[in-house]
Short mmCIF file of C-alpha atoms in Angstrom, two decimals:
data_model
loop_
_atom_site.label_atom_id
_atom_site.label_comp_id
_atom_site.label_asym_id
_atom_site.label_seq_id
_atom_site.Cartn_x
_atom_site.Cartn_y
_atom_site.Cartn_z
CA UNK A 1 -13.90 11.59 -9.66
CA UNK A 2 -10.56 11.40 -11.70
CA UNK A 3 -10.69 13.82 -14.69
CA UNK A 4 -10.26 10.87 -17.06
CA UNK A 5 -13.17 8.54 -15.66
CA UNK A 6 -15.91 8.03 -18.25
CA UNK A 7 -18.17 4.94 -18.79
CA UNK A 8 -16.69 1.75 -18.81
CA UNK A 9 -18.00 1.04 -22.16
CA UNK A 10 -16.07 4.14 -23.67
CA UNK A 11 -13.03 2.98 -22.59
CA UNK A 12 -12.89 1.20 -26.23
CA UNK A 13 -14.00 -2.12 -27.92
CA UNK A 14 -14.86 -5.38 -26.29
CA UNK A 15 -13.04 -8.25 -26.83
CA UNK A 16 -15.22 -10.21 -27.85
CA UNK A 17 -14.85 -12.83 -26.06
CA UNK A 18 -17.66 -15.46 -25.50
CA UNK A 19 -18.72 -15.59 -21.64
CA UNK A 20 -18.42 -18.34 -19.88
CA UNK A 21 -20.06 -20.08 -16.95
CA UNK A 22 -19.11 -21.89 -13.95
CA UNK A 23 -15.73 -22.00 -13.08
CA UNK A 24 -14.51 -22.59 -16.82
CA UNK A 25 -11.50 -20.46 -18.05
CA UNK A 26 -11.98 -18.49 -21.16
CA UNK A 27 -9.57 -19.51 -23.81
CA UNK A 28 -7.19 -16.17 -23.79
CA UNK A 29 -7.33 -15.64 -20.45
CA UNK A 30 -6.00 -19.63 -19.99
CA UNK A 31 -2.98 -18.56 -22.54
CA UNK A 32 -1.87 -15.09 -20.91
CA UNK A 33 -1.51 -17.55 -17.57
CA UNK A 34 0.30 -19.76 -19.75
CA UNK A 35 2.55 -17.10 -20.92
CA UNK A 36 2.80 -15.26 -16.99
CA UNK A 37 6.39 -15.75 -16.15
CA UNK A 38 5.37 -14.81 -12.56
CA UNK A 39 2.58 -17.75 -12.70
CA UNK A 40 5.07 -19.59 -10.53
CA UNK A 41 4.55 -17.52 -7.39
CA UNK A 42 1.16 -18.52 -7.07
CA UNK A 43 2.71 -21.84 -5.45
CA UNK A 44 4.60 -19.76 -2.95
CA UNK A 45 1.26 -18.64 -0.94
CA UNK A 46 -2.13 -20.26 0.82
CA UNK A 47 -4.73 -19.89 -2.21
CA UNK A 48 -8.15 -22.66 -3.21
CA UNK A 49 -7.80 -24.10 -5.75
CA UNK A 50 -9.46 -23.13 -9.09
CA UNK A 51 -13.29 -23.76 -7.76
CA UNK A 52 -12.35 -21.79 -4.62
CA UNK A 53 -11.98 -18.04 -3.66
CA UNK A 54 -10.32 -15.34 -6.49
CA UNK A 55 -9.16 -12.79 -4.00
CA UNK A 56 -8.11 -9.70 -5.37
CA UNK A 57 -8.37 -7.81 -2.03
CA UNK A 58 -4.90 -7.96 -1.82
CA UNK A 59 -4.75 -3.96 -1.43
CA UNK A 60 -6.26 -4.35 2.11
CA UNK A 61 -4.11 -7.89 3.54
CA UNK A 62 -2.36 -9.94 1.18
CA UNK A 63 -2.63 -13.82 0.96
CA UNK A 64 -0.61 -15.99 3.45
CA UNK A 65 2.73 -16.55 1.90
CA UNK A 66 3.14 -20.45 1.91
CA UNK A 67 6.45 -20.91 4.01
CA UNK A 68 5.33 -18.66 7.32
CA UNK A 69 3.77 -21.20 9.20
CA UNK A 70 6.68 -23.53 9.76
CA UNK A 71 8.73 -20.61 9.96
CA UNK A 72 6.56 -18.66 12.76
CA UNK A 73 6.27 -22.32 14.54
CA UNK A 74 9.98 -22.37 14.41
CA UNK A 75 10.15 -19.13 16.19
CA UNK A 76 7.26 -20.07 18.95
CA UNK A 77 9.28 -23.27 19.71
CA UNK A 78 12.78 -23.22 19.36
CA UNK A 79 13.80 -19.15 19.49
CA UNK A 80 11.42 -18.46 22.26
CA UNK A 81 10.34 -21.77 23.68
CA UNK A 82 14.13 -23.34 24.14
CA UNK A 83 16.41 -20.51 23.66
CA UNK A 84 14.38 -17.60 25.03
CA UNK A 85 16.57 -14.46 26.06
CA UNK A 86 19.19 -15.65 24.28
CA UNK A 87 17.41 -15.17 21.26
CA UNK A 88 17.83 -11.62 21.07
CA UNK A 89 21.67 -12.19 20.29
CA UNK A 90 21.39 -15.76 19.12
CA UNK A 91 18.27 -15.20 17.19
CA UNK A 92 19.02 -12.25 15.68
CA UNK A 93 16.10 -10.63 17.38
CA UNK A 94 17.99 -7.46 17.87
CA UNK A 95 18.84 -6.55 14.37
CA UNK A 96 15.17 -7.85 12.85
CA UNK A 97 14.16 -3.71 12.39
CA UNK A 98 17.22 -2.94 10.35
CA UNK A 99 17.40 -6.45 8.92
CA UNK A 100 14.08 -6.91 7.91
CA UNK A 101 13.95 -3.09 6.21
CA UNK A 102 17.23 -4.01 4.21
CA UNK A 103 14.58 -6.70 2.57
CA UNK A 104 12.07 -4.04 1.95
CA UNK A 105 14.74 -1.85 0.42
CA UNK A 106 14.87 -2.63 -3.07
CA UNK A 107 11.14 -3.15 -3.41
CA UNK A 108 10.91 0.61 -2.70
CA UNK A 109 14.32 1.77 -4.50
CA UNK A 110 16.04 2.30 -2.01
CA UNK A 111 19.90 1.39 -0.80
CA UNK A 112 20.30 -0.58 2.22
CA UNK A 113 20.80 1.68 5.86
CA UNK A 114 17.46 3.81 5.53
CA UNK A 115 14.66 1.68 6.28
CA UNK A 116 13.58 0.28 9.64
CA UNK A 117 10.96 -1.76 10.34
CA UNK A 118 8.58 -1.43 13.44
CA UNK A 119 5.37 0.43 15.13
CA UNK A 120 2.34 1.16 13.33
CA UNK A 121 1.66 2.97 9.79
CA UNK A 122 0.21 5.72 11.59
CA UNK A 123 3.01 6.13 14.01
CA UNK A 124 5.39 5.77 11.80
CA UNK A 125 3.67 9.09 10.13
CA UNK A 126 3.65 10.84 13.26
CA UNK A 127 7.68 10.10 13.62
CA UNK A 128 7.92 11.86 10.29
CA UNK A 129 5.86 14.11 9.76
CA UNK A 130 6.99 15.59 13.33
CA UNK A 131 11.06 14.68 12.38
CA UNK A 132 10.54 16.55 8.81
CA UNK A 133 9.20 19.97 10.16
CA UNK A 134 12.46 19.81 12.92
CA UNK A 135 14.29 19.10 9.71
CA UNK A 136 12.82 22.36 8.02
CA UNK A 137 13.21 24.78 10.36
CA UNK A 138 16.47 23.59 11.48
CA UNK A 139 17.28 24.43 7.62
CA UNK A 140 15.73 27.39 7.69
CA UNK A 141 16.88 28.81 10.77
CA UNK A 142 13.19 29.56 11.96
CA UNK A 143 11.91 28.51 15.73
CA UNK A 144 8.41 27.65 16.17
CA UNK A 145 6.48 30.71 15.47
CA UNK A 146 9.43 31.92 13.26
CA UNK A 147 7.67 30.52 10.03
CA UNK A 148 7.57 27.13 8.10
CA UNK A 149 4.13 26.48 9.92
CA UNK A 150 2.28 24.95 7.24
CA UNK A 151 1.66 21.03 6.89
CA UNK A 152 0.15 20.41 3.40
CA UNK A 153 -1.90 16.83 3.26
CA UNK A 154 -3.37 15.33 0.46
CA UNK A 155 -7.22 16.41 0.18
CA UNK A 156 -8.20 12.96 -0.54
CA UNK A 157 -5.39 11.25 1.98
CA UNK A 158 -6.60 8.24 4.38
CA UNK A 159 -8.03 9.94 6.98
CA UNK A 160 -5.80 8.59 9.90
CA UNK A 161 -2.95 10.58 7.59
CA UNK A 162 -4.74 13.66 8.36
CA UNK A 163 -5.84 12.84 11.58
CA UNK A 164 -1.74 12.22 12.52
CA UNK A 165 -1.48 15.51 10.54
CA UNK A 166 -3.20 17.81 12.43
CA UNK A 167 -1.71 16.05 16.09
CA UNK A 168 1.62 16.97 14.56
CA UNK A 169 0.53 20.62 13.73
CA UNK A 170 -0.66 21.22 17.42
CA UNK A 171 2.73 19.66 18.71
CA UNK A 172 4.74 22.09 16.39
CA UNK A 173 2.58 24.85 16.31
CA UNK A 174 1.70 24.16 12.57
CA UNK A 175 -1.42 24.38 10.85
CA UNK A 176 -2.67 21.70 8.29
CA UNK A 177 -3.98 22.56 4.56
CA UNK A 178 -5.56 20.03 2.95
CA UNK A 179 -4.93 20.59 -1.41
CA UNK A 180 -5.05 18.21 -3.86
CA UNK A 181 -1.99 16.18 -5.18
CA UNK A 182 -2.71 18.05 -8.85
CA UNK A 183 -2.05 21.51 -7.13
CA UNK A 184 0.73 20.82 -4.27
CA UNK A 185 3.29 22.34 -6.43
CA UNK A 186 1.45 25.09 -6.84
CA UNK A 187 0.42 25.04 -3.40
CA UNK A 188 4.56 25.04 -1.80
CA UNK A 189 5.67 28.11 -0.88
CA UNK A 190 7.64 30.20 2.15
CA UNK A 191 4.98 28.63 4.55
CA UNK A 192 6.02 25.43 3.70
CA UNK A 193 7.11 23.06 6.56
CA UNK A 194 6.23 19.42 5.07
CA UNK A 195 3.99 17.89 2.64
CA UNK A 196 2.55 14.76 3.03
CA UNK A 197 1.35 12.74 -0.36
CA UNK A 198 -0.09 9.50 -0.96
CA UNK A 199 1.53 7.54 -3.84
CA UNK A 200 -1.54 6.14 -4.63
CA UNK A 201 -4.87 6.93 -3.89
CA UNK A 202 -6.71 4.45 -1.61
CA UNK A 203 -10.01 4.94 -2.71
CA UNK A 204 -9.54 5.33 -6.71
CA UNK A 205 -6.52 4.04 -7.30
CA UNK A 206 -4.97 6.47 -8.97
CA UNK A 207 -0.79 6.85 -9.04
CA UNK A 208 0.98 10.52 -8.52
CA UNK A 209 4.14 11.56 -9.74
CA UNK A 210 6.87 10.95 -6.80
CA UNK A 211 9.13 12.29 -8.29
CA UNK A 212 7.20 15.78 -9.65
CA UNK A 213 6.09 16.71 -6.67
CA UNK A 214 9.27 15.94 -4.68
CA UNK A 215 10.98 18.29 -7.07
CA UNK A 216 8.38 20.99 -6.35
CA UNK A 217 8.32 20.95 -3.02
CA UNK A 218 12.08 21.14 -2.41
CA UNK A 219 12.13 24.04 -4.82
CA UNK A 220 9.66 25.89 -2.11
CA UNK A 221 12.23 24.74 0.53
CA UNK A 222 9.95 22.18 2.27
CA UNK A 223 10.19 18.00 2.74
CA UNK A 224 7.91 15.24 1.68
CA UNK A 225 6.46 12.49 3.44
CA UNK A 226 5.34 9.85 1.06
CA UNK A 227 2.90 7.13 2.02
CA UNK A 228 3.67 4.39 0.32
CA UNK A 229 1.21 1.75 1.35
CA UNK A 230 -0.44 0.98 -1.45
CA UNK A 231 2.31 1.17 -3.97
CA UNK A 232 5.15 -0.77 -2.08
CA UNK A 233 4.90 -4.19 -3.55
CA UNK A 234 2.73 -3.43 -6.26
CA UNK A 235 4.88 -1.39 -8.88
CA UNK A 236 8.48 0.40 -8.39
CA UNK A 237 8.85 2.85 -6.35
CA UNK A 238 12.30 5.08 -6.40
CA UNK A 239 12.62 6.45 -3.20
CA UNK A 240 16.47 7.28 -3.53
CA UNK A 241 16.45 8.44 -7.01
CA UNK A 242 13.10 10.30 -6.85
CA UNK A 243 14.67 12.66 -3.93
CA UNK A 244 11.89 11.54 -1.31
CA UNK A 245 12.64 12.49 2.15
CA UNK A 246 10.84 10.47 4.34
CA UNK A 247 8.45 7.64 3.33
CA UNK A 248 6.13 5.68 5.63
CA UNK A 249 4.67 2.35 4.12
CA UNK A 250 2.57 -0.99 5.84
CA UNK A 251 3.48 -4.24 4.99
CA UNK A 252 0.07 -6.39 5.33
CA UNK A 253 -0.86 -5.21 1.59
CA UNK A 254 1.43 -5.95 -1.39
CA UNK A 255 3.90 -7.14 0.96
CA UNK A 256 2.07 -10.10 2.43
CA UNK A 257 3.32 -9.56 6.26
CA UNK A 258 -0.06 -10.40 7.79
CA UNK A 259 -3.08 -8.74 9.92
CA UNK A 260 -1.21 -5.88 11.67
CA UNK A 261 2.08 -6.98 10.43
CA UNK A 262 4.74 -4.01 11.85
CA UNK A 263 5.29 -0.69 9.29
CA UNK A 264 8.13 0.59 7.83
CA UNK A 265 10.09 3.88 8.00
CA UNK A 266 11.84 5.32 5.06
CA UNK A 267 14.55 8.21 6.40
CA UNK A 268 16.58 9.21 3.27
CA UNK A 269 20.52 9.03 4.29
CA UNK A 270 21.05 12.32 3.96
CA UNK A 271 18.89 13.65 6.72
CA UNK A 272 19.19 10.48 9.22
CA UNK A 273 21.77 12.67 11.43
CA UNK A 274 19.60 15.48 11.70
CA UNK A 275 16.41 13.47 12.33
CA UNK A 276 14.86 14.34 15.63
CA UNK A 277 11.70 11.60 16.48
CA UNK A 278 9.20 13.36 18.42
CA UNK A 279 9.17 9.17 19.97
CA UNK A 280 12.68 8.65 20.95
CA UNK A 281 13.00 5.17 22.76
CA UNK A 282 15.30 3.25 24.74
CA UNK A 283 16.13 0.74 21.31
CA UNK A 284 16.80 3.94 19.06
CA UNK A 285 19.33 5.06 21.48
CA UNK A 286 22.81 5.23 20.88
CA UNK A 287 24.00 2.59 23.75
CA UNK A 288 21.04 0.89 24.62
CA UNK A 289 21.53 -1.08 27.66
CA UNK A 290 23.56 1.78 29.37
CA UNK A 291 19.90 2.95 30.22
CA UNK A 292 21.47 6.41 30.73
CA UNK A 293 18.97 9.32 31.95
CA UNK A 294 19.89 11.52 28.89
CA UNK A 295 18.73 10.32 25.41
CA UNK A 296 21.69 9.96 22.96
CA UNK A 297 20.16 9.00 19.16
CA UNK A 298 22.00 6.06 17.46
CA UNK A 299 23.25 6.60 13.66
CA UNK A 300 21.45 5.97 10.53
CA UNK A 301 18.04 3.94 10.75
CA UNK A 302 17.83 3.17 14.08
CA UNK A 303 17.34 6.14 14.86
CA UNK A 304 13.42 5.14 13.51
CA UNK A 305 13.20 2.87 16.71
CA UNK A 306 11.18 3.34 19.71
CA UNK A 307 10.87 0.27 22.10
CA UNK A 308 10.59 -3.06 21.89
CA UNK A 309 10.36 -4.93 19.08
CA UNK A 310 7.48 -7.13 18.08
CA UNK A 311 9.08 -10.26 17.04
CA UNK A 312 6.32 -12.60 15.91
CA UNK A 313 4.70 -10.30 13.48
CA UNK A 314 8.25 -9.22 12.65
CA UNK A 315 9.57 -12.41 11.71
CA UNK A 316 6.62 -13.44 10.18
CA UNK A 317 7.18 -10.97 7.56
CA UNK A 318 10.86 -11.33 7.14
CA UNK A 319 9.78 -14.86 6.20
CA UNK A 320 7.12 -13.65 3.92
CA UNK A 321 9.58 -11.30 2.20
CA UNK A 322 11.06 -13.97 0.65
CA UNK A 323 8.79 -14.50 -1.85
CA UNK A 324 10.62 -11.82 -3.60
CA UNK A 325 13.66 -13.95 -4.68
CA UNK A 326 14.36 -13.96 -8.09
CA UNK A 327 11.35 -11.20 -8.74
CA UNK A 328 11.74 -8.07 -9.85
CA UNK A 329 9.51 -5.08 -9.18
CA UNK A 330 9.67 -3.68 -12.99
CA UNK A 331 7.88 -7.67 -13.75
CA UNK A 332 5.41 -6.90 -11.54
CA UNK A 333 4.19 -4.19 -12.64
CA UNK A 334 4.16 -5.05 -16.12
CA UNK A 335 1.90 -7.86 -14.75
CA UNK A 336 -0.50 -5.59 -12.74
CA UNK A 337 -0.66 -3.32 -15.80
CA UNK A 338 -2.20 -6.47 -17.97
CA UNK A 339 -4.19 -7.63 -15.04
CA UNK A 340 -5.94 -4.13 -14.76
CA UNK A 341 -6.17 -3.97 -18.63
CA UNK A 342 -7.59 -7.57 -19.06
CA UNK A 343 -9.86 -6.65 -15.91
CA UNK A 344 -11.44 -3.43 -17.85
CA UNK A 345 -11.99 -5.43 -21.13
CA UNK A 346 -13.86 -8.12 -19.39
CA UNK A 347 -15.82 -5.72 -17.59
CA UNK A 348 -16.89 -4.35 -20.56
CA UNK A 349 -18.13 -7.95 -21.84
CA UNK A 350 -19.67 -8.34 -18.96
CA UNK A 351 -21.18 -6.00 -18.38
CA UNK A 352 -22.33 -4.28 -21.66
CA UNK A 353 -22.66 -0.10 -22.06
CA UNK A 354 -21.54 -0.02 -18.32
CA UNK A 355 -25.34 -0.91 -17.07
CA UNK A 356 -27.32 -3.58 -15.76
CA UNK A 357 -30.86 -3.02 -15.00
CA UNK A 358 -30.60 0.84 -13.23
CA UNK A 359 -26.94 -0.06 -11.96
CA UNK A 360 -24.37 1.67 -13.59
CA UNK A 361 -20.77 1.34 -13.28
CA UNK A 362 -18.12 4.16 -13.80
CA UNK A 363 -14.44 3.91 -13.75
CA UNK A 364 -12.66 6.24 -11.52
CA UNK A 365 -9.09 4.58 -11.74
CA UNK A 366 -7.31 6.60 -14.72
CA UNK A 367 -6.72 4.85 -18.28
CA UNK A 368 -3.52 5.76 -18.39
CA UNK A 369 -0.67 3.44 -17.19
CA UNK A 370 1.63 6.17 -15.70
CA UNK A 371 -1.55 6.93 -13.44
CA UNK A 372 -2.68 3.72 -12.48
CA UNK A 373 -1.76 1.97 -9.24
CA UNK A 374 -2.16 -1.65 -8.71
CA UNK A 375 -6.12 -1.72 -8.29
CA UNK A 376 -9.36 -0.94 -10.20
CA UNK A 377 -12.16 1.29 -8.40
CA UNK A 378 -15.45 1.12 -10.08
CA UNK A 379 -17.76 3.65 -9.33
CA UNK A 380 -21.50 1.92 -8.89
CA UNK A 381 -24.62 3.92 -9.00
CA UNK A 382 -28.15 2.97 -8.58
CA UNK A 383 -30.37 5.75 -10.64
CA UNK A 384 -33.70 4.77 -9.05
CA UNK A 385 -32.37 5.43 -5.73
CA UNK A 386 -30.88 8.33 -5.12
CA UNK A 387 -29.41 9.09 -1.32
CA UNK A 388 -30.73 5.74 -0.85
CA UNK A 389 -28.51 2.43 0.57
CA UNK A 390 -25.42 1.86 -1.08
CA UNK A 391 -25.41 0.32 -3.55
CA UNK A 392 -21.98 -1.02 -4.00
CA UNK A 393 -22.50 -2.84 -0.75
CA UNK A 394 -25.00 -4.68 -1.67
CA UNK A 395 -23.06 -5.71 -5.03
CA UNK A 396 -19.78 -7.07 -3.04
CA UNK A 397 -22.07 -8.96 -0.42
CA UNK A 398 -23.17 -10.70 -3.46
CA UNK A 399 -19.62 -11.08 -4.97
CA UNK A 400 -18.23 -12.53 -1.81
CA UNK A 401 -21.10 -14.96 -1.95
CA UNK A 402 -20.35 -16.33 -4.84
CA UNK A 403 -16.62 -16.85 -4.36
CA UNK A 404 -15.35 -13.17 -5.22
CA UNK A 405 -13.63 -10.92 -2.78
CA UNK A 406 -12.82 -7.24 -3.36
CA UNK A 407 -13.56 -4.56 -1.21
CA UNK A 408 -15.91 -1.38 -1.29
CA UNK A 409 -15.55 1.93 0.01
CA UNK A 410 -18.67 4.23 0.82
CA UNK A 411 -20.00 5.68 -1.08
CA UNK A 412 -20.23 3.44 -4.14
CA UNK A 413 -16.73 2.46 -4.73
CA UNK A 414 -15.94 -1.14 -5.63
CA UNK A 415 -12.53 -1.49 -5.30
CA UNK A 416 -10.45 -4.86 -6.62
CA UNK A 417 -6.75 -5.03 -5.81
CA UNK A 418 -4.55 -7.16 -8.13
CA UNK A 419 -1.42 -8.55 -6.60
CA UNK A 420 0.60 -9.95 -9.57
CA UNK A 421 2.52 -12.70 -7.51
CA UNK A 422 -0.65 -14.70 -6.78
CA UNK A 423 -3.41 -13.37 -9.13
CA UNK A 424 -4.11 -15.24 -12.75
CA UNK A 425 -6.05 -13.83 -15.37
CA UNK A 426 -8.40 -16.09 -14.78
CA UNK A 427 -8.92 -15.30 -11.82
CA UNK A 428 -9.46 -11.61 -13.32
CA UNK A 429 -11.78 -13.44 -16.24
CA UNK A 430 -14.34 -15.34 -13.20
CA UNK A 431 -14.37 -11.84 -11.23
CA UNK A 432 -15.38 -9.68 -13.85
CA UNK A 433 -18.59 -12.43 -15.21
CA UNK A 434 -19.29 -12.68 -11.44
CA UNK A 435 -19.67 -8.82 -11.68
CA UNK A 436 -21.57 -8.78 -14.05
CA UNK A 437 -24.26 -11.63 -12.75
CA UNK A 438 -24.05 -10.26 -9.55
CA UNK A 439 -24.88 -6.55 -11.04
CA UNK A 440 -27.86 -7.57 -13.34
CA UNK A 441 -28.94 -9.39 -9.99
CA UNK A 442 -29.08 -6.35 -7.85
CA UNK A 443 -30.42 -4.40 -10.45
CA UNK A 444 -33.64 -6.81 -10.63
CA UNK A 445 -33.78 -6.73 -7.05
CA UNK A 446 -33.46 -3.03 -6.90
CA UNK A 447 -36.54 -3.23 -9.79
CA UNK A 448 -34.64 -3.09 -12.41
#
């Protein structure tokens, strides 16, 4: 638990607010969506209407950006259905990896040239995590052996992260230490190959310093692999400025791409001619269709590439990246900031003293706006069963049955993710009183 969780009533007065029932909006919730100068992207994506679904699982797949469809039915019919090989030149098939990560670019901070867009998250972690220790010991003048052997990974990473982790350690004759973000820079030293940092926590939350620990590590002589997955999309990120190395991000979240929708690979400019993929393909090569014997790397971010291209999940989230137009990331986040905030102070109306019956909720996303990322993780504990079921499945079952979605994560973590361009605050207002009913609920049923 974060050092700054405490009860959600501590986290300061109520507002006051009278509850409402039903699918009524409570008066300042209806004039902060009045005064939301994002409230217009709400018409750019597949949402009910105000007596359907509030979905604030956007940290796990984002809502269906409005303008796919025809879009992906263009590119079943016409690209492939009339034009078919041709595409690939005519279509602009070829190009959709660099193309598409230009888009992505200034949602992460970063200049055009050094992200490409393909594979899997988790491959996309093995490319780098692999390609950074090269990098190292290339620097270093070491061999395998020779030192720079450590991988540091965030203690509380997503496990595939550390699962990827350790594969790269055996391939490079590493080892893997798993610290917490609040010690890496303490942790870097001599030993130091690569570390590999979430931006944001998955399971509370919580946002680390880029930047800070960048700095740190470089000072110890190693690179960082950021995964940015749950903070692309959601609040600025400054890859360039910040001095990240690598960064590896998914773009079904924040970024709306859809179920599986391909990753992205950040490879900062600087290193791009000295990044060796431990998956070099035939499309990353320098003269593709000479389908020489001897692999030849092409320049810049192609060099990210490993085969094939998959076109309908690419193009489908080219087309959803254009929801961005006209929105900036620093709006955003001063959006997901109030939605969080609002969020917390309904809770607490909700849901007085953080109880209901022998349910108890407990923040474990920090108060403070520099460490919060774009969702709100609620600790929920049932005191008259200890060890027992979890509890906080049993409380989103009952929130998605009464219109709600969020996710949970075991054990006891209710997790709601607030995606500015489609979320309202009242949305945030009907989730939080469903919360609380649902809680109160539970907590007779669990004899409360």
């Amino acid at each position: 638990m974060s050092d700054t969780s405490e009860a959600v009533d501590a986290h300061g007065a109520a507002t006051g607010a009278a509850a409402v029932s039903g699918t009524e909006v409570a008066p300042d919730a209806a004039e902060l969506d009045a005064r939301d100068e994002l409230a217009r992207c709400r018409a750019d994506f597949v949402l009910d209407g105000p007596e359907g679904t509030v979905y604030l699982d956007g940290n796990s797949l984002g809502a269906l950006p409005r303008s796919v469809p025809a879009r992906l039915a263009d590119v079943v019919e016409r690209e492939w259905g009339r034009l078919l090989i041709r595409s690939w030149s005519e279509s602009g098939w070829w190009t959709a990896p660099e193309r598409t990560g230009d888009r992505i670019a200034p949602l992460v901070g970063a200049d055009p040239g050094q992200i490409v867009v393909g594979d899997s998250t988790s491959v996309n972690v093995f490319k780098a995590v692999v390609g950074a220790v090269r990098l190292v010991r290339e620097e270093h003048g070491v061999a395998e052996g020779g030192g720079r052997d450590e991988i540091l990974v965030d203690a509380a990473t997503f496990p595939t992260d550390g699962y990827i982790a350790r594969s790269a350690a055996r391939m490079t004759g590493a080892t893997v230490r798993a610290v917490p973000v609040s010690a890496m820079a303490e942790a870097a030293g001599p030993s130091t190959a690569v570390a590999l940092v979430n931006h944001v926590d998955y399971r509370t939350g919580e946002l680390h310093d880029l930047a800070a620990v960048t700095s740190a590590v470089h000072r110890a002589g190693g690179r960082v692999v950021w995964d940015v997955c749950h903070s692309a999309g959601a609040l600025p990120v400054r890859l360039d400025a910040d001095g990240a190395d690598f960064a590896v991000g998914c773009t079904y979240k924040y970024l709306n791409g859809g179920p599986g929708s391909p990753a992205f690979l950040y490879v900062r400019r600087e290193a791009q001619p000295r990044f060796d993929s431990p998956l070099p393909g035939w499309t990353s090569h320098a003269d593709p269709f000479a389908m020489a014997d001897g692999y030849a790397p092409g320049d810049g971010a192609v060099r990210g590439r490993v085969g094939t291209p998959d076109i309908l999940s690419m193009l489908a989230l080219e087309e959803a990246l254009t929801v961005w137009d006209g929105v900036s990331v620093e709006a955003v986040r001063a959006k997901s900031l109030a939605l969080t905030d609002f969020f917390l102070r309904r809770v607490r109306t909700y849901v007085p003293g953080g109880r209901a019956g022998r349910l108890r909720l407990t923040p474990l996303t920090p108060q403070e706006h520099e460490r919060r990322g774009s969702q709100i993780s609620l600790l929920c504990e049932d005191g008259s069963a200890p060890g027992g079921d979890d509890p906080a499945e049993a409380v989103m079952a009952g929130l998605h049955a009464r219109g709600v979605v969020g996710d949970f994560r075991r054990p006891g973590v209710l997790r709601f993710g607030f995606t500015p361009l489609y979320t309202s605050f009242a949305d945030v207002d009907r989730a939080a009183r469903t919360l609380g009913d649902v809680l109160r609920n539970t907590g007779r049923e669990a004899g409360g």
